[in-house]
Coordinates of C-alpha atoms in Angstrom, one line a residue:
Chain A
X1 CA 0.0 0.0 0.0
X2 CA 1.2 3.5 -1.0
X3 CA 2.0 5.6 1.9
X4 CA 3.2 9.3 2.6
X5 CA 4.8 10.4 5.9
X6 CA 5.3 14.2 6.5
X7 CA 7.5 15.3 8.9
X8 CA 7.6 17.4 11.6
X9 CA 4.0 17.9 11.9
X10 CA 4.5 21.1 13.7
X11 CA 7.3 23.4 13.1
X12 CA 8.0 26.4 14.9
X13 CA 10.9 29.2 13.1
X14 CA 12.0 32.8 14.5
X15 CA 12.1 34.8 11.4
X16 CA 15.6 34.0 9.2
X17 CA 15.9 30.8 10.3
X18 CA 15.8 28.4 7.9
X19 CA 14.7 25.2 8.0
X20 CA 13.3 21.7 6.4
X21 CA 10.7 19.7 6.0
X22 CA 10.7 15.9 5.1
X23 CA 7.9 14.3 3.0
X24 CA 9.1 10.1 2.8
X25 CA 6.8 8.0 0.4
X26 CA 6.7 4.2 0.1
X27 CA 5.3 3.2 -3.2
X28 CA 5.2 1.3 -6.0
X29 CA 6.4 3.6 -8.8
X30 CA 6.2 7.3 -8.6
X31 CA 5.1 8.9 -11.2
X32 CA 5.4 12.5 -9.7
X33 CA 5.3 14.5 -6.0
X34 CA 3.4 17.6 -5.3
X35 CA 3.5 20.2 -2.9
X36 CA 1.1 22.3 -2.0
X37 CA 0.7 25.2 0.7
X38 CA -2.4 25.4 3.0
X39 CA -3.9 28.4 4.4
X40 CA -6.2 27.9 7.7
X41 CA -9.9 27.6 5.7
X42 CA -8.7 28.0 1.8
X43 CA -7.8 25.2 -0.9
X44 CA -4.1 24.6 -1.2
X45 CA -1.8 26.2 -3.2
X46 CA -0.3 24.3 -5.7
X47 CA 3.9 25.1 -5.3
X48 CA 6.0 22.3 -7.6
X49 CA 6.0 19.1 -8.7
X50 CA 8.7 17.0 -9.2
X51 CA 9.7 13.9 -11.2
X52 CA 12.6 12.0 -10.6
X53 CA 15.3 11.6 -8.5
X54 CA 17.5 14.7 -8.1
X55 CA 15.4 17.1 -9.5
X56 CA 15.1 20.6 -7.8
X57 CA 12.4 23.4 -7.7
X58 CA 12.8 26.9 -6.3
X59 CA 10.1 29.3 -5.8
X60 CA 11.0 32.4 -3.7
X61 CA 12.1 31.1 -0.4
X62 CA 11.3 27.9 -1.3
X63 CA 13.4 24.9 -2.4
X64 CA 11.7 21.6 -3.3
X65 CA 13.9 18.4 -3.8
X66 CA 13.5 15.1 -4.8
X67 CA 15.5 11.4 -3.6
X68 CA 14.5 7.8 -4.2
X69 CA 12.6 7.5 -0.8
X70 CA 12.0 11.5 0.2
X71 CA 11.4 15.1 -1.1
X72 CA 12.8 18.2 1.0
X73 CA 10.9 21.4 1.6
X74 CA 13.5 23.7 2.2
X75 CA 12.3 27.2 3.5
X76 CA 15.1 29.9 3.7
X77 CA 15.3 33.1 5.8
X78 CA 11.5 32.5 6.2
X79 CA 9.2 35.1 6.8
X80 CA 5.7 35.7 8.6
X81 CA 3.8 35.5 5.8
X82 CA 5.5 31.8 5.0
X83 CA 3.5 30.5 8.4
X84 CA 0.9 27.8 6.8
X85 CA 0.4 24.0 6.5
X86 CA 2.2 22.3 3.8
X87 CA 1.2 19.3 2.1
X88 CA 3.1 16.8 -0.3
X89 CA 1.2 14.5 -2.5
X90 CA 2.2 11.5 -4.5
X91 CA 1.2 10.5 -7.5
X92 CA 1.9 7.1 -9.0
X93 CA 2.7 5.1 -12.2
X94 CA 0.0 2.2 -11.8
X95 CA -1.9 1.7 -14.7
X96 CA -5.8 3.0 -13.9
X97 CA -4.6 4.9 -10.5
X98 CA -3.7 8.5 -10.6
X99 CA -5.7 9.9 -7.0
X100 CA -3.2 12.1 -5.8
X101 CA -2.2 10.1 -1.7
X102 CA -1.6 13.1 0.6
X103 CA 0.6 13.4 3.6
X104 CA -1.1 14.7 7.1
X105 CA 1.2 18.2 6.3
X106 CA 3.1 20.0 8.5
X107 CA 2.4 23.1 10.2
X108 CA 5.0 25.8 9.9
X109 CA 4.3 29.1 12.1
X110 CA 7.0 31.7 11.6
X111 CA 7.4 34.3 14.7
X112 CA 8.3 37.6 13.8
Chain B
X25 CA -4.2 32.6 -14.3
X26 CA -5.1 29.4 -12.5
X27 CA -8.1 30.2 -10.5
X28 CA -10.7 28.1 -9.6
X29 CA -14.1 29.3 -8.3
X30 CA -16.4 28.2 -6.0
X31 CA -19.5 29.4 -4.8
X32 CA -21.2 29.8 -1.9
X33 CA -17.9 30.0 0.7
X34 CA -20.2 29.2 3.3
X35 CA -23.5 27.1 3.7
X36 CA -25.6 26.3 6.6
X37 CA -27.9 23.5 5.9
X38 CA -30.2 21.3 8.0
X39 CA -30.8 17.5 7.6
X40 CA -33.5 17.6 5.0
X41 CA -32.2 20.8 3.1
X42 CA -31.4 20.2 -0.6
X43 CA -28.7 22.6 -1.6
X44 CA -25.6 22.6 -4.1
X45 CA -22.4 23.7 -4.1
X46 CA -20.9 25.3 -7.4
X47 CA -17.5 25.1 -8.9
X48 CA -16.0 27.3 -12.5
X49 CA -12.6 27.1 -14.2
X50 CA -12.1 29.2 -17.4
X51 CA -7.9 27.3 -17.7
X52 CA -9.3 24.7 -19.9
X53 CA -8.8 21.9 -18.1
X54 CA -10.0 18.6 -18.4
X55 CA -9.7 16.7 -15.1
X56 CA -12.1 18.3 -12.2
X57 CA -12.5 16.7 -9.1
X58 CA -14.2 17.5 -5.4
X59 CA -12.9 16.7 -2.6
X60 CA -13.8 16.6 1.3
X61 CA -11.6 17.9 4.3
X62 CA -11.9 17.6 7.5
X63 CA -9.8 20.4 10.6
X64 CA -6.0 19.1 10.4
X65 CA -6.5 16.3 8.1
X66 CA -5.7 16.3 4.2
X67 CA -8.0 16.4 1.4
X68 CA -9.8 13.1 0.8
X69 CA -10.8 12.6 -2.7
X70 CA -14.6 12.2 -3.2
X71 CA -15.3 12.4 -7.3
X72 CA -13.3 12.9 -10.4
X73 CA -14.5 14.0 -13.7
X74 CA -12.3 13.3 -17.0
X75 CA -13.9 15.0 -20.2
X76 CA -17.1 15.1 -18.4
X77 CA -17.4 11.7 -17.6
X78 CA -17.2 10.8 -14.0
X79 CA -14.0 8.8 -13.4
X80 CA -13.7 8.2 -10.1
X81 CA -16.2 8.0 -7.5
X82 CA -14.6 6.8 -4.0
X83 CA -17.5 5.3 -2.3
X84 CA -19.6 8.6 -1.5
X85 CA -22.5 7.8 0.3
X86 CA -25.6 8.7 -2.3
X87 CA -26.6 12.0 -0.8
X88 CA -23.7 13.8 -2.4
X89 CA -24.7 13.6 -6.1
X90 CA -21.5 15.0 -8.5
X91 CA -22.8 16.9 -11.6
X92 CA -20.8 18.1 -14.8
X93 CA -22.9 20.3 -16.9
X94 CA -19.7 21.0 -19.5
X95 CA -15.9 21.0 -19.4
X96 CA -15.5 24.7 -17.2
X97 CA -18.1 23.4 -14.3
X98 CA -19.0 20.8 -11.7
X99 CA -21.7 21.1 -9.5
X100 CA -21.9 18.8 -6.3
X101 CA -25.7 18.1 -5.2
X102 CA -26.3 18.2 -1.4
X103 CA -29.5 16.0 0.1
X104 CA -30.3 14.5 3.0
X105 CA -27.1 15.4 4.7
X106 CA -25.6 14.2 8.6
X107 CA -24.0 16.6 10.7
X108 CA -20.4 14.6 10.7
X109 CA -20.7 15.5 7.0
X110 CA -19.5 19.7 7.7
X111 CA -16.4 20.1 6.3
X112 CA -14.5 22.2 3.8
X113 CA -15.3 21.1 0.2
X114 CA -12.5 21.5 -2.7
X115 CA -12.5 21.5 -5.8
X116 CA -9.8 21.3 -7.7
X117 CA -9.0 20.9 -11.9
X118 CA -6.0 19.9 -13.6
X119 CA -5.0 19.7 -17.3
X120 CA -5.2 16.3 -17.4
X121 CA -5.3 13.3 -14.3
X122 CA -1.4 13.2 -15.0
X123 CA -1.3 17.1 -14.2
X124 CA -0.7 19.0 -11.0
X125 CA -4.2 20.2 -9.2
X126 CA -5.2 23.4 -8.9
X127 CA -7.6 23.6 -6.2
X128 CA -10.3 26.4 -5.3
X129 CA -10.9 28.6 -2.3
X130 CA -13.7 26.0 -1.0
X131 CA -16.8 26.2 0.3
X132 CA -17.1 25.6 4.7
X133 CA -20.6 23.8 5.2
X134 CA -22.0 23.0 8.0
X135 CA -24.8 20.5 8.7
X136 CA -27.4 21.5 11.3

C-alpha cells in the first residue's frame, strides 16, 4: 500500500531561520510529488511538482527536492507570511490509479 | 491565471435541506475533481471527472450527487445530509489526471 509520511507535523521558526521539511513516500512507482501550501480555511496552493530523482524546484524562499525514498521542503530566511500548512502528495505510475495520496502536512508558524 | 471558483464560501444546511455547491474554471482543463476535508487532516478525494465523464467515484455515500454540466463546471448536489458530514469542500481541476491540481478557495458547510 502507497504511503506518505510528513515530517515534523508542527514546526515552529523565528524569522531568518531556515529550516526543512521531510515528506518520505513508500510506493510502488512514482510517477510524480506535489506540494502544496495550506492556508487555515482556503484550498491549497499548488507550489512544484517534481519527477525523478535529483530534481530541484525553487520558488521564492522555497526549495523543493526530490531522492529515491524522500522530497525536502527547504524554507530559507522564512518570513511571517510563509507561516501555513504544507502538504506533499504523491502520485503514482500504476496503470488506472492517478488519486493524488496526501501526507497529514506539517504546520509551519514563523514568529516575527 | 489558474483560478478556480467556488461558490457559496459558506452554507448552513439542515438534515433535510437540498442545496448545491458550485464550482467554475475558465484554464481549460479537463480533469475536475471535489474533494472533502476535514480540521487538520488532508484532502480526501470524493469524485473525479475526466472530459465530463465521471471517473472516479470513492465510495460517496448517495446524498452527495456529483454533476458536470460542461468541461468549465461541476456542481456537487447536497441531500439529505448528517452533521459529521461539515467540512471544507475542494474543488480542484487539472490539465489532465497526470497534471498537477489546482484547487479552489472552497466552500465551509455545516450541517445543522
Amino acid at each position: 500500500e502507497d504511503q506518505v509520511t510528513q515530517s515534523p507535523e508542527a514546526l515552529r521558526l523565528q524569522e531568518g531561520e531556515s529550516s526543512s521539511l521531510n515528506c518520505s513516500y513508500t510506493v510502488s512507482g512514482l510517477r510524480g510529488l506535489f506540494w502544496y501550501r495550506q492556508d487555515p480555511g482556503k484550498g491549497p496552493e499548488f507550489l512544484f511538482t517534481l519527477y525523478s530523482a535529483g530534481e530541484e524546484k525553487e520558488k521564492e524562499r522555497l526549495k523543493a527536492t526530490l531522492t529515491k525514498k524522500e522530497s525536502f521542503l527547504h524554507i530559507t530566511a522564512p518570513k511571517p507570511e510563509d507561516s501555513a500548512t504544507y502538504l506533499c502528495a504523491v502520485q503514482v505510475t500504476e496503470v488506472g490509479d492517478y488519486k493524488l495520496s496526501f501526507g497529514a502536512g506539517t504546520t509551519v508558524t514563523v514568529r516575527a | 491565471d489558474t483560478e478556480v471558483t467556488q461558490t457559496p464560501k459558506h452554507l448552513v444546511m439542515g438534515m433535510t435541506n437540498k442545496k448545491s455547491l458550485k464550482c467554475e474554471q475558465h484554464m481549460g482543463h479537463r480533469a475536475m475533481y471535489w474533494y472533502k476535508q476535514k480540521a487538520k487532516k488532508p484532502p480526501e478525494l470524493m469524485f473525479v471527472y475526466s472530459y465530463e465523464k465521471l471517473s472516479i467515484n470513492e465510495s460517496v455515500p448517495s446524498r452527495f450527487s456529483p454533476e458536470c454540466p460542461n468541461s468549465s463546471l461541476l456542481n456537487l448536489h447536497l441531500h439529505a445530509l448528517q452533521p459529521e458530514d461539515s467540512a471544507l469542500y475542494l474543488c480542484a481541476s487539472s490539465q489532465g489526471i497526470w497534471y498537477e491540481q489546482y484547487f479552489g478557495p472552497g466552500t465551509r458547510l455545516t450541517v445543522t
